[in-house]
Amino acid sequence: MYQVPRGTQDILPGEQFYWRYIEQRAALLCQLYGYERIDTPTFEETQLFSRSVGEATDIVAKEMYTFKDKGGNELTLKPEGTAPVCRAYIEHGLHNRPQPVKLYYLATTFRYERPQAGRYRQHHQFGYEAIGDDDPALDGEVIDLAWQFLKSCGLSKLKLELNSIGCRKCRPGYMASLKEYYSGYASTLCPDCKIRLERNPLRLLDCKNPLCQKLEASAPRSIDFLCPECADHFRQLGRYLELLGLTFSENHRLVRGLDYYTRTVFEIQPEADGAQSTLGGGGRYDDLIEELGGRPTPALGFAAGLERIILNLKKERAPVPALPKPPVFIAHIGKAAKDEAVKLAAGLRRGGIGVTGALGSRSLKAQLRQANSLDARYTIIIGDEEVKSGRVILRDMTTSEQKTVSPGELEGLLRQLASKTSPQS
Ligand code: HAM
């Protein structure tokens, strides 16, 4: 027997309503905040990610699905969406449009991680990027959108954590201090952290090893090393968040697991579980576009994992609307009636009314059972008598009332129904 690859999952029809709902919320909120959709390829040149996300990050060092195609090109299934969007921004000259350019995506992302609840090797992200402005008011708006999106999905138990990790000017001072602090414990560090200490001391703060995590509590804080401009940016952001009515806590050891960040970093977590099950995170990356070959362009963004949102919707028992189903079921008894049923179903569908129907030649009782299990609002019953008279029986599945109706009456009734239950776009 074949099974799904480890760390991936099938999304069966019974779960689809969660996915469609979240995607609709994402599209609606993005429209409210002025973001346009962008889709980038599922794979990119490997270098795009190693240069942007960073060689010393877990994502690049351990988790990428990298392969050579038949033409010898080094490609990687995208582990995240920011670098591809920046590549597209540069490639298509989007700096010529009014700035900031605001783009959102719903994308499948791949990371070779150890699977556990809420952590998969293939996951799905809703993300967005606001490119071309360094105003802290934009940081406030980006964080507000993240918060409002998760709230509008139905999540209520959330917390927002915020930090600033400085810029090219002030970061080196912080890095040196981190290096000095951790060097004092070099012998107790896990093997990965020994490498991190040499390559990028900031990454020591995301280590999941309990021994290394203990050291984090007394590690130097990025906030104490900010240059006056970064400190002012952070202060102003705090003011904008207050204006927006968002409550946040400052976590001065929050650095995020990707190298491209500068200044603002933030995460939204479930109140109870904390960082292990972060719903979404983001921040500024003011140097990234330049590092990828574009002009100096400040930017920031956010991404949330759909699987984690669904997990938390289930935990919080948040109400999520079901997807509409065809409201009409057609049952038939006999061969001649079956032909009528096939024609009637086609006619109704062409008229915009969703119909399912029984195939084969099962008993009426079995067909009604099927209609019930499909949640049909009405069942149309056609037998020999109805074929002769041209009329059909219409059964209201909620009240079990039945009446014989002419084709004209049926059409009027169902047209009313169609206007109430048009399929979701
Ligand atoms: P990230 O924190 O690496 O950020 O991922 C964003 C979200 O994707 C996480 O908060 C989590 O909900 C979800 N996620 C990540 N890995 C997995 C996994 N293995 N299984 C399930 N869910 C996962 C980024 O990717 C940045 N590109 C976000 C960003 C956008 N920063 C600026 N703009």
CSV table of C-alpha atoms and ligand atoms in Angstrom, one decimal:
chain,number,residue,atom,x,y,z
A,1,MET,CA,0.0,0.0,0.0
A,2,TYR,CA,1.3,3.5,-0.9
A,3,GLN,CA,1.0,6.2,1.7
A,4,VAL,CA,1.5,10.0,1.6
A,5,PRO,CA,5.1,10.9,2.0
A,6,ARG,CA,6.1,11.5,5.6
A,7,GLY,CA,5.3,15.1,6.7
A,8,THR,CA,2.7,15.6,4.0
A,9,GLN,CA,-1.1,15.1,4.1
A,10,ASP,CA,-4.1,14.7,1.9
A,11,ILE,CA,-6.8,17.4,2.4
A,12,LEU,CA,-10.0,15.3,2.0
A,13,PRO,CA,-13.4,16.9,1.1
A,14,GLY,CA,-14.5,16.9,4.7
A,15,GLU,CA,-11.6,19.3,5.6
A,16,GLN,CA,-11.9,21.6,2.6
A,17,PHE,CA,-14.2,24.1,4.2
A,18,TYR,CA,-11.4,25.2,6.5
A,19,TRP,CA,-9.1,25.8,3.6
A,20,ARG,CA,-11.6,27.7,1.4
A,21,TYR,CA,-12.6,29.8,4.4
A,22,ILE,CA,-9.1,30.8,5.3
A,23,GLU,CA,-8.2,31.6,1.7
A,24,GLN,CA,-11.4,33.7,1.4
A,25,ARG,CA,-10.6,35.6,4.6
A,26,ALA,CA,-7.0,36.2,3.4
A,27,ALA,CA,-8.2,37.5,0.0
A,28,LEU,CA,-10.9,39.7,1.7
A,29,LEU,CA,-8.5,41.2,4.2
A,30,CYS,CA,-5.9,41.8,1.5
A,31,GLN,CA,-8.4,43.7,-0.5
A,32,LEU,CA,-9.3,45.8,2.5
A,33,TYR,CA,-5.6,46.7,3.0
A,34,GLY,CA,-4.8,47.2,-0.7
A,35,TYR,CA,-2.8,44.1,-1.4
A,36,GLU,CA,-2.8,42.5,-4.9
A,37,ARG,CA,-2.2,38.8,-5.4
A,38,ILE,CA,1.0,37.4,-6.8
A,39,ASP,CA,1.9,33.8,-7.6
A,40,THR,CA,5.5,32.7,-8.1
A,41,PRO,CA,6.8,29.3,-9.2
A,42,THR,CA,6.9,26.3,-6.9
A,43,PHE,CA,10.7,26.1,-7.4
A,44,GLU,CA,13.4,28.7,-7.8
A,45,GLU,CA,17.2,28.8,-8.3
A,46,THR,CA,18.7,27.4,-5.1
A,47,GLN,CA,21.0,30.5,-4.7
A,48,LEU,CA,17.9,32.8,-4.3
A,49,PHE,CA,17.2,31.1,-1.0
A,50,SER,CA,20.7,30.5,0.2
A,51,ARG,CA,21.6,34.2,-0.3
A,52,SER,CA,18.4,35.6,1.2
A,53,VAL,CA,17.3,33.2,4.0
A,54,GLY,CA,21.0,32.7,4.8
A,55,GLU,CA,23.5,29.8,4.7
A,56,ALA,CA,23.6,29.5,8.5
A,57,THR,CA,19.8,29.1,9.0
A,58,ASP,CA,18.2,25.7,9.6
A,59,ILE,CA,16.1,26.3,6.6
A,60,VAL,CA,19.1,26.5,4.2
A,61,ALA,CA,21.5,24.3,6.1
A,62,LYS,CA,19.1,21.4,6.7
A,63,GLU,CA,15.6,21.7,5.3
A,64,MET,CA,15.6,22.6,1.7
A,65,TYR,CA,14.4,20.2,-1.0
A,66,THR,CA,17.1,20.9,-3.5
A,67,PHE,CA,17.6,19.0,-6.8
A,68,LYS,CA,19.3,19.3,-10.1
A,69,ASP,CA,17.0,19.1,-13.1
A,70,LYS,CA,17.8,17.4,-16.3
A,71,GLY,CA,19.4,20.5,-17.7
A,72,GLY,CA,21.8,20.6,-14.7
A,73,ASN,CA,20.1,23.6,-13.0
A,74,GLU,CA,20.3,23.8,-9.2
A,75,LEU,CA,16.7,24.3,-8.1
A,76,THR,CA,14.9,24.3,-4.7
A,77,LEU,CA,11.2,23.8,-3.8
A,78,LYS,CA,10.4,27.1,-2.2
A,79,PRO,CA,10.8,26.9,1.6
A,80,GLU,CA,9.2,30.4,2.0
A,81,GLY,CA,7.6,33.1,-0.1
A,82,THR,CA,9.5,36.4,0.6
A,83,ALA,CA,12.6,35.8,-1.5
A,84,PRO,CA,10.6,34.8,-4.6
A,85,VAL,CA,8.4,37.9,-4.3
A,86,CYS,CA,11.5,40.1,-4.0
A,87,ARG,CA,13.0,38.4,-7.1
A,88,ALA,CA,9.7,39.1,-9.0
A,89,TYR,CA,9.7,42.7,-7.8
A,90,ILE,CA,13.2,43.2,-9.2
A,91,GLU,CA,12.7,41.1,-12.4
A,92,HIS,CA,9.5,42.9,-13.4
A,93,GLY,CA,10.7,46.4,-12.5
A,94,LEU,CA,7.9,46.9,-9.9
A,95,HIS,CA,9.9,49.8,-8.4
A,96,ASN,CA,8.4,51.8,-11.3
A,97,ARG,CA,5.0,51.5,-9.7
A,98,PRO,CA,3.8,53.7,-6.8
A,99,GLN,CA,5.5,52.5,-3.6
A,100,PRO,CA,4.9,50.7,-1.5
A,101,VAL,CA,4.0,47.8,-3.8
A,102,LYS,CA,1.7,45.5,-1.7
A,103,LEU,CA,1.5,41.9,-2.8
A,104,TYR,CA,0.1,38.8,-1.2
A,105,TYR,CA,0.3,35.0,-1.9
A,106,LEU,CA,-1.1,31.7,-0.9
A,107,ALA,CA,1.6,29.2,-1.6
A,108,THR,CA,2.7,25.6,-0.9
A,109,THR,CA,6.1,25.6,0.9
A,110,PHE,CA,8.5,22.8,1.6
A,111,ARG,CA,10.9,22.2,4.5
A,112,TYR,CA,12.5,19.0,5.5
A,113,GLU,CA,11.7,19.1,9.2
A,114,ARG,CA,10.9,16.5,11.8
A,115,PRO,CA,7.2,16.1,11.5
A,116,GLN,CA,5.0,16.7,14.5
A,117,ALA,CA,1.7,18.4,15.3
A,118,GLY,CA,1.6,21.6,13.2
A,119,ARG,CA,5.0,20.9,11.6
A,120,TYR,CA,5.0,19.4,8.2
A,121,ARG,CA,7.4,18.9,5.3
A,122,GLN,CA,4.9,20.4,2.9
A,123,HIS,CA,2.9,23.2,4.4
A,124,HIS,CA,0.8,26.2,3.1
A,125,GLN,CA,1.4,29.8,3.8
A,126,PHE,CA,-0.6,32.9,3.4
A,127,GLY,CA,1.9,35.7,3.2
A,128,TYR,CA,2.2,39.3,2.1
A,129,GLU,CA,4.9,41.9,1.4
A,130,ALA,CA,4.8,45.7,1.4
A,131,ILE,CA,7.8,46.8,-0.6
A,132,GLY,CA,9.3,50.3,-1.0
A,133,ASP,CA,8.7,52.3,2.2
A,134,ASP,CA,10.5,52.4,5.6
A,135,ASP,CA,7.8,54.4,7.5
A,136,PRO,CA,7.1,52.7,10.8
A,137,ALA,CA,3.4,53.4,10.1
A,138,LEU,CA,3.7,50.8,7.4
A,139,ASP,CA,5.1,48.3,10.0
A,140,GLY,CA,2.0,49.1,12.1
A,141,GLU,CA,-0.3,48.4,9.2
A,142,VAL,CA,1.4,45.1,8.3
A,143,ILE,CA,1.1,43.9,11.9
A,144,ASP,CA,-2.5,45.1,12.1
A,145,LEU,CA,-3.3,43.1,8.9
A,146,ALA,CA,-1.8,40.0,10.4
A,147,TRP,CA,-3.7,40.4,13.6
A,148,GLN,CA,-7.0,41.3,12.0
A,149,PHE,CA,-6.6,38.4,9.5
A,150,LEU,CA,-6.1,35.8,12.3
A,151,LYS,CA,-9.0,37.3,14.3
A,152,SER,CA,-11.3,37.3,11.3
A,153,CYS,CA,-10.6,33.6,10.8
A,154,GLY,CA,-12.2,33.1,14.3
A,155,LEU,CA,-9.1,32.9,16.5
A,156,SER,CA,-9.4,34.8,19.7
A,157,LYS,CA,-6.6,33.5,22.0
A,158,LEU,CA,-3.6,35.2,20.4
A,159,LYS,CA,-0.6,37.2,21.6
A,160,LEU,CA,1.7,39.5,19.6
A,161,GLU,CA,5.4,39.6,20.3
A,162,LEU,CA,7.6,42.3,19.0
A,163,ASN,CA,11.3,43.2,18.8
A,164,SER,CA,13.8,45.2,16.8
A,165,ILE,CA,17.1,43.6,15.7
A,166,GLY,CA,18.6,46.8,14.3
A,167,CYS,CA,20.2,47.5,10.9
A,168,ARG,CA,23.6,47.0,9.2
A,169,LYS,CA,24.9,49.9,11.2
A,170,CYS,CA,24.1,48.7,14.7
A,171,ARG,CA,23.7,45.0,14.2
A,172,PRO,CA,27.5,44.2,14.2
A,173,GLY,CA,27.8,45.6,17.8
A,174,TYR,CA,25.0,43.3,18.9
A,175,MET,CA,26.5,40.3,17.1
A,176,ALA,CA,29.9,40.9,18.7
A,177,SER,CA,28.3,41.0,22.1
A,178,LEU,CA,26.3,37.8,21.5
A,179,LYS,CA,29.5,36.1,20.3
A,180,GLU,CA,31.4,37.2,23.4
A,181,TYR,CA,28.6,36.0,25.7
A,182,TYR,CA,28.2,32.6,24.0
A,183,SER,CA,31.9,32.0,23.7
A,184,GLY,CA,32.0,31.8,27.4
A,185,TYR,CA,29.8,28.7,27.2
A,186,ALA,CA,31.3,27.3,24.0
A,187,SER,CA,32.0,23.8,25.5
A,188,THR,CA,28.4,23.4,26.6
A,189,LEU,CA,26.8,24.4,23.3
A,190,CYS,CA,25.2,21.8,21.0
A,191,PRO,CA,27.2,20.9,17.8
A,192,ASP,CA,25.0,23.1,15.7
A,193,CYS,CA,25.4,26.1,17.9
A,194,LYS,CA,29.2,25.7,17.8
A,195,ILE,CA,28.9,26.3,14.1
A,196,ARG,CA,26.4,29.1,14.6
A,197,LEU,CA,28.8,30.9,16.9
A,198,GLU,CA,31.3,31.1,14.1
A,199,ARG,CA,28.8,31.8,11.2
A,200,ASN,CA,26.0,33.9,12.6
A,201,PRO,CA,25.7,34.3,16.4
A,202,LEU,CA,22.1,35.6,16.0
A,203,ARG,CA,21.0,32.1,15.1
A,204,LEU,CA,22.1,30.9,18.6
A,205,LEU,CA,18.9,32.5,19.8
A,206,ASP,CA,16.6,30.1,17.8
A,207,CYS,CA,18.3,26.9,18.9
A,208,LYS,CA,15.7,24.3,20.1
A,209,ASN,CA,18.2,22.4,22.3
A,210,PRO,CA,17.1,22.8,26.0
A,211,LEU,CA,20.7,23.4,27.2
A,212,CYS,CA,21.3,26.2,24.6
A,213,GLN,CA,17.9,27.6,25.4
A,214,LYS,CA,18.8,28.0,29.0
A,215,LEU,CA,21.6,30.3,28.0
A,216,GLU,CA,19.2,32.5,26.1
A,217,ALA,CA,17.7,34.0,29.2
A,218,SER,CA,20.8,36.0,30.1
A,219,ALA,CA,22.0,36.6,26.6
A,220,PRO,CA,22.5,40.3,25.4
A,221,ARG,CA,19.3,42.0,24.1
A,222,SER,CA,19.2,43.5,20.6
A,223,ILE,CA,17.3,46.5,21.9
A,224,ASP,CA,20.3,47.6,24.0
A,225,PHE,CA,22.4,48.0,20.8
A,226,LEU,CA,20.1,49.9,18.5
A,227,CYS,CA,21.4,53.0,16.8
A,228,PRO,CA,19.3,56.2,17.4
A,229,GLU,CA,17.5,55.8,14.0
A,230,CYS,CA,16.5,52.2,14.8
A,231,ALA,CA,15.5,53.0,18.3
A,232,ASP,CA,13.3,55.8,17.0
A,233,HIS,CA,11.8,53.6,14.4
A,234,PHE,CA,10.9,51.0,17.1
A,235,ARG,CA,9.5,53.7,19.4
A,236,GLN,CA,7.3,55.1,16.7
A,237,LEU,CA,6.1,51.6,15.7
A,238,GLY,CA,5.0,51.1,19.4
A,239,ARG,CA,3.0,54.4,19.1
A,240,TYR,CA,1.3,53.3,15.9
A,241,LEU,CA,0.4,49.9,17.4
A,242,GLU,CA,-1.2,51.8,20.3
A,243,LEU,CA,-3.1,54.0,17.9
A,244,LEU,CA,-4.3,50.8,16.2
A,245,GLY,CA,-5.5,49.4,19.5
A,246,LEU,CA,-3.1,46.4,19.3
A,247,THR,CA,-1.6,45.0,22.5
A,248,PHE,CA,1.9,43.5,22.2
A,249,SER,CA,4.7,42.4,24.4
A,250,GLU,CA,8.3,43.1,23.7
A,251,ASN,CA,10.4,40.0,23.4
A,252,HIS,CA,14.0,41.2,23.1
A,253,ARG,CA,15.3,37.8,22.2
A,254,LEU,CA,12.9,37.3,19.3
A,255,VAL,CA,15.1,37.2,16.2
A,256,ARG,CA,13.2,34.9,13.8
A,257,GLY,CA,14.8,32.0,11.9
A,258,LEU,CA,15.7,33.8,8.6
A,259,ASP,CA,18.7,36.0,8.1
A,260,TYR,CA,17.2,38.8,6.0
A,261,TYR,CA,15.5,40.6,8.8
A,262,THR,CA,16.4,44.2,9.9
A,263,ARG,CA,14.7,46.3,12.5
A,264,THR,CA,11.1,45.1,13.2
A,265,VAL,CA,10.5,41.4,13.8
A,266,PHE,CA,7.2,40.1,15.2
A,267,GLU,CA,5.3,36.9,15.8
A,268,ILE,CA,1.7,36.0,16.6
A,269,GLN,CA,1.4,33.0,18.8
A,270,PRO,CA,-1.5,31.1,20.4
A,271,GLU,CA,-1.9,32.4,23.9
A,272,ALA,CA,-1.3,29.0,25.6
A,273,ASP,CA,1.3,27.3,23.4
A,274,GLY,CA,3.8,30.0,22.7
A,275,ALA,CA,6.7,29.9,20.2
A,276,GLN,CA,6.6,26.2,19.5
A,277,SER,CA,3.4,26.7,17.5
A,278,THR,CA,3.8,30.2,16.2
A,279,LEU,CA,0.9,31.0,13.9
A,280,GLY,CA,2.7,33.5,11.8
A,281,GLY,CA,5.7,35.8,11.8
A,282,GLY,CA,7.3,38.5,9.8
A,283,GLY,CA,9.4,41.7,9.9
A,284,ARG,CA,11.4,44.2,7.9
A,285,TYR,CA,14.1,43.3,5.4
A,286,ASP,CA,15.4,46.6,4.3
A,287,ASP,CA,18.6,45.2,2.7
A,288,LEU,CA,17.2,42.2,0.9
A,289,ILE,CA,16.2,43.6,-2.4
A,290,GLU,CA,19.6,45.3,-2.8
A,291,GLU,CA,21.3,42.1,-1.8
A,292,LEU,CA,19.4,40.3,-4.6
A,293,GLY,CA,20.6,42.8,-7.2
A,294,GLY,CA,17.8,45.5,-7.0
A,295,ARG,CA,18.1,49.1,-5.8
A,296,PRO,CA,18.1,49.9,-2.1
A,297,THR,CA,14.4,49.3,-1.2
A,298,PRO,CA,13.1,49.0,2.3
A,299,ALA,CA,10.3,46.4,2.8
A,300,LEU,CA,8.5,44.2,5.2
A,301,GLY,CA,6.0,41.4,5.3
A,302,PHE,CA,4.4,38.5,7.2
A,303,ALA,CA,3.4,34.9,6.6
A,304,ALA,CA,1.2,32.5,8.5
A,305,GLY,CA,0.9,28.7,8.2
A,306,LEU,CA,-2.6,27.5,7.2
A,307,GLU,CA,-2.2,24.1,8.9
A,308,ARG,CA,-1.4,25.9,12.2
A,309,ILE,CA,-4.4,28.2,11.8
A,310,ILE,CA,-6.7,25.2,11.2
A,311,LEU,CA,-5.2,23.3,14.2
A,312,ASN,CA,-6.0,26.3,16.4
A,313,LEU,CA,-9.4,26.8,15.0
A,314,LYS,CA,-10.2,23.2,16.0
A,315,LYS,CA,-8.6,23.8,19.5
A,316,GLU,CA,-10.7,26.9,20.0
A,317,ARG,CA,-13.8,25.2,18.5
A,318,ALA,CA,-14.2,28.3,16.3
A,319,PRO,CA,-17.3,28.2,14.1
A,320,VAL,CA,-16.3,27.8,10.4
A,321,PRO,CA,-19.0,27.9,7.7
A,322,ALA,CA,-19.6,24.8,5.7
A,323,LEU,CA,-19.2,24.8,1.9
A,324,PRO,CA,-22.4,25.0,-0.1
A,325,LYS,CA,-23.6,21.7,-1.5
A,326,PRO,CA,-26.0,21.0,-4.4
A,327,PRO,CA,-29.4,21.8,-2.9
A,328,VAL,CA,-31.4,19.4,-5.1
A,329,PHE,CA,-31.3,15.6,-5.4
A,330,ILE,CA,-33.1,13.8,-8.2
A,331,ALA,CA,-34.4,10.3,-7.5
A,332,HIS,CA,-35.9,8.1,-10.2
A,333,ILE,CA,-37.8,4.8,-10.3
A,334,GLY,CA,-37.6,2.9,-13.5
A,335,LYS,CA,-35.8,3.2,-16.9
A,336,ALA,CA,-38.0,5.8,-18.5
A,337,ALA,CA,-37.8,8.0,-15.3
A,338,LYS,CA,-34.1,7.7,-15.4
A,339,ASP,CA,-33.9,9.3,-18.8
A,340,GLU,CA,-36.2,12.1,-17.5
A,341,ALA,CA,-34.0,12.5,-14.5
A,342,VAL,CA,-30.8,12.8,-16.6
A,343,LYS,CA,-32.5,15.5,-18.8
A,344,LEU,CA,-33.9,17.4,-15.8
A,345,ALA,CA,-30.6,17.4,-14.0
A,346,ALA,CA,-28.8,18.8,-17.0
A,347,GLY,CA,-31.5,21.5,-17.5
A,348,LEU,CA,-31.3,22.6,-13.9
A,349,ARG,CA,-27.5,22.7,-13.9
A,350,ARG,CA,-27.5,24.8,-17.1
A,351,GLY,CA,-29.9,27.1,-15.2
A,352,GLY,CA,-27.5,27.5,-12.3
A,353,ILE,CA,-29.1,25.1,-9.8
A,354,GLY,CA,-26.8,22.6,-8.2
A,355,VAL,CA,-28.1,19.0,-8.6
A,356,THR,CA,-26.9,15.6,-7.6
A,357,GLY,CA,-28.8,12.4,-8.4
A,358,ALA,CA,-28.9,8.7,-8.1
A,359,LEU,CA,-27.4,6.6,-10.8
A,360,GLY,CA,-28.1,2.9,-11.2
A,361,SER,CA,-31.4,1.5,-10.1
A,362,ARG,CA,-31.7,1.5,-6.4
A,363,SER,CA,-34.9,1.6,-4.4
A,364,LEU,CA,-36.6,4.9,-3.6
A,365,LYS,CA,-35.8,4.4,0.1
A,366,ALA,CA,-32.1,4.0,-0.7
A,367,GLN,CA,-32.1,7.0,-2.9
A,368,LEU,CA,-33.8,9.2,-0.2
A,369,ARG,CA,-31.2,8.0,2.3
A,370,GLN,CA,-28.5,9.1,-0.2
A,371,ALA,CA,-30.2,12.5,-0.6
A,372,ASN,CA,-30.3,12.9,3.2
A,373,SER,CA,-26.6,12.1,3.6
A,374,LEU,CA,-25.8,14.6,0.9
A,375,ASP,CA,-27.7,17.3,2.9
A,376,ALA,CA,-30.1,17.9,-0.1
A,377,ARG,CA,-32.7,20.6,0.6
A,378,TYR,CA,-35.1,19.1,-1.9
A,379,THR,CA,-35.5,15.8,-3.6
A,380,ILE,CA,-37.3,15.6,-6.9
A,381,ILE,CA,-38.9,12.2,-7.4
A,382,ILE,CA,-39.7,10.9,-10.9
A,383,GLY,CA,-41.6,7.6,-11.5
A,384,ASP,CA,-43.6,6.1,-14.3
A,385,GLU,CA,-46.6,8.2,-13.4
A,386,GLU,CA,-44.6,11.4,-13.5
A,387,VAL,CA,-43.1,10.5,-16.9
A,388,LYS,CA,-46.6,10.2,-18.2
A,389,SER,CA,-48.1,13.3,-16.6
A,390,GLY,CA,-45.0,15.5,-17.1
A,391,ARG,CA,-45.3,16.6,-13.4
A,392,VAL,CA,-42.8,15.6,-10.7
A,393,ILE,CA,-42.9,15.1,-6.9
A,394,LEU,CA,-41.0,17.7,-4.9
A,395,ARG,CA,-40.0,16.5,-1.4
A,396,ASP,CA,-38.9,19.0,1.2
A,397,MET,CA,-36.1,17.1,3.0
A,398,THR,CA,-36.4,19.1,6.2
A,399,THR,CA,-40.1,18.7,6.7
A,400,SER,CA,-40.6,15.5,4.6
A,401,GLU,CA,-43.6,17.2,3.0
A,402,GLN,CA,-44.2,16.2,-0.6
A,403,LYS,CA,-46.2,17.8,-3.4
A,404,THR,CA,-46.7,17.2,-7.1
A,405,VAL,CA,-45.6,20.2,-9.1
A,406,SER,CA,-45.7,21.1,-12.8
A,407,PRO,CA,-42.4,21.9,-14.6
A,408,GLY,CA,-43.3,25.6,-14.5
A,409,GLU,CA,-43.9,25.7,-10.7
A,410,LEU,CA,-40.8,23.6,-10.2
A,411,GLU,CA,-38.7,26.1,-12.2
A,412,GLY,CA,-40.0,29.1,-10.2
A,413,LEU,CA,-39.4,27.4,-6.9
A,414,LEU,CA,-35.9,26.3,-7.7
A,415,ARG,CA,-35.0,29.6,-9.2
A,416,GLN,CA,-35.8,31.2,-5.8
A,417,LEU,CA,-33.6,28.6,-4.2
A,418,ALA,CA,-30.7,29.2,-6.7
A,419,SER,CA,-30.7,32.9,-5.9
A,420,LYS,CA,-30.2,32.0,-2.2
A,421,THR,CA,-27.6,29.3,-2.7
A,422,SER,CA,-25.4,30.4,-5.5
A,423,PRO,CA,-22.0,28.7,-5.3
A,424,GLN,CA,-19.2,30.5,-3.5
A,425,SER,CA,-16.7,32.2,-5.8
B,1,HAM,P1,8.4,31.6,8.9
B,1,HAM,O1,8.2,32.0,10.3
B,1,HAM,O2,9.6,30.7,8.6
B,1,HAM,O3,8.5,32.9,8.1
B,1,HAM,O4,7.1,30.9,8.4
B,1,HAM,C1,5.9,31.5,8.5
B,1,HAM,C2,4.8,30.6,9.1
B,1,HAM,O5,4.7,29.4,8.4
B,1,HAM,C3,5.2,30.1,10.5
B,1,HAM,O6,4.8,31.0,11.5
B,1,HAM,C4,4.3,28.8,10.6
B,1,HAM,O7,3.0,29.1,10.9
B,1,HAM,C5,4.4,28.3,9.2
B,1,HAM,N1,5.3,27.2,9.1
B,1,HAM,C6,6.7,27.3,8.9
B,1,HAM,N2,7.2,26.1,8.8
B,1,HAM,C7,6.2,25.2,8.9
B,1,HAM,C8,6.2,23.8,8.9
B,1,HAM,N3,7.2,23.0,8.7
B,1,HAM,N4,4.9,23.2,9.0
B,1,HAM,C9,3.8,23.9,9.2
B,1,HAM,N5,3.8,25.3,9.2
B,1,HAM,C10,5.0,25.9,9.1
B,1,HAM,C11,8.6,33.0,6.7
B,1,HAM,O8,8.5,32.1,6.0
B,1,HAM,C12,8.8,34.4,6.2
B,1,HAM,N6,8.9,34.4,4.7
B,1,HAM,C13,7.7,35.3,6.7
B,1,HAM,C14,7.8,36.7,6.1
B,1,HAM,C15,7.1,37.3,5.1
B,1,HAM,N7,8.7,37.6,6.6
B,1,HAM,C16,8.5,38.7,5.9
B,1,HAM,N8,7.6,38.5,4.9
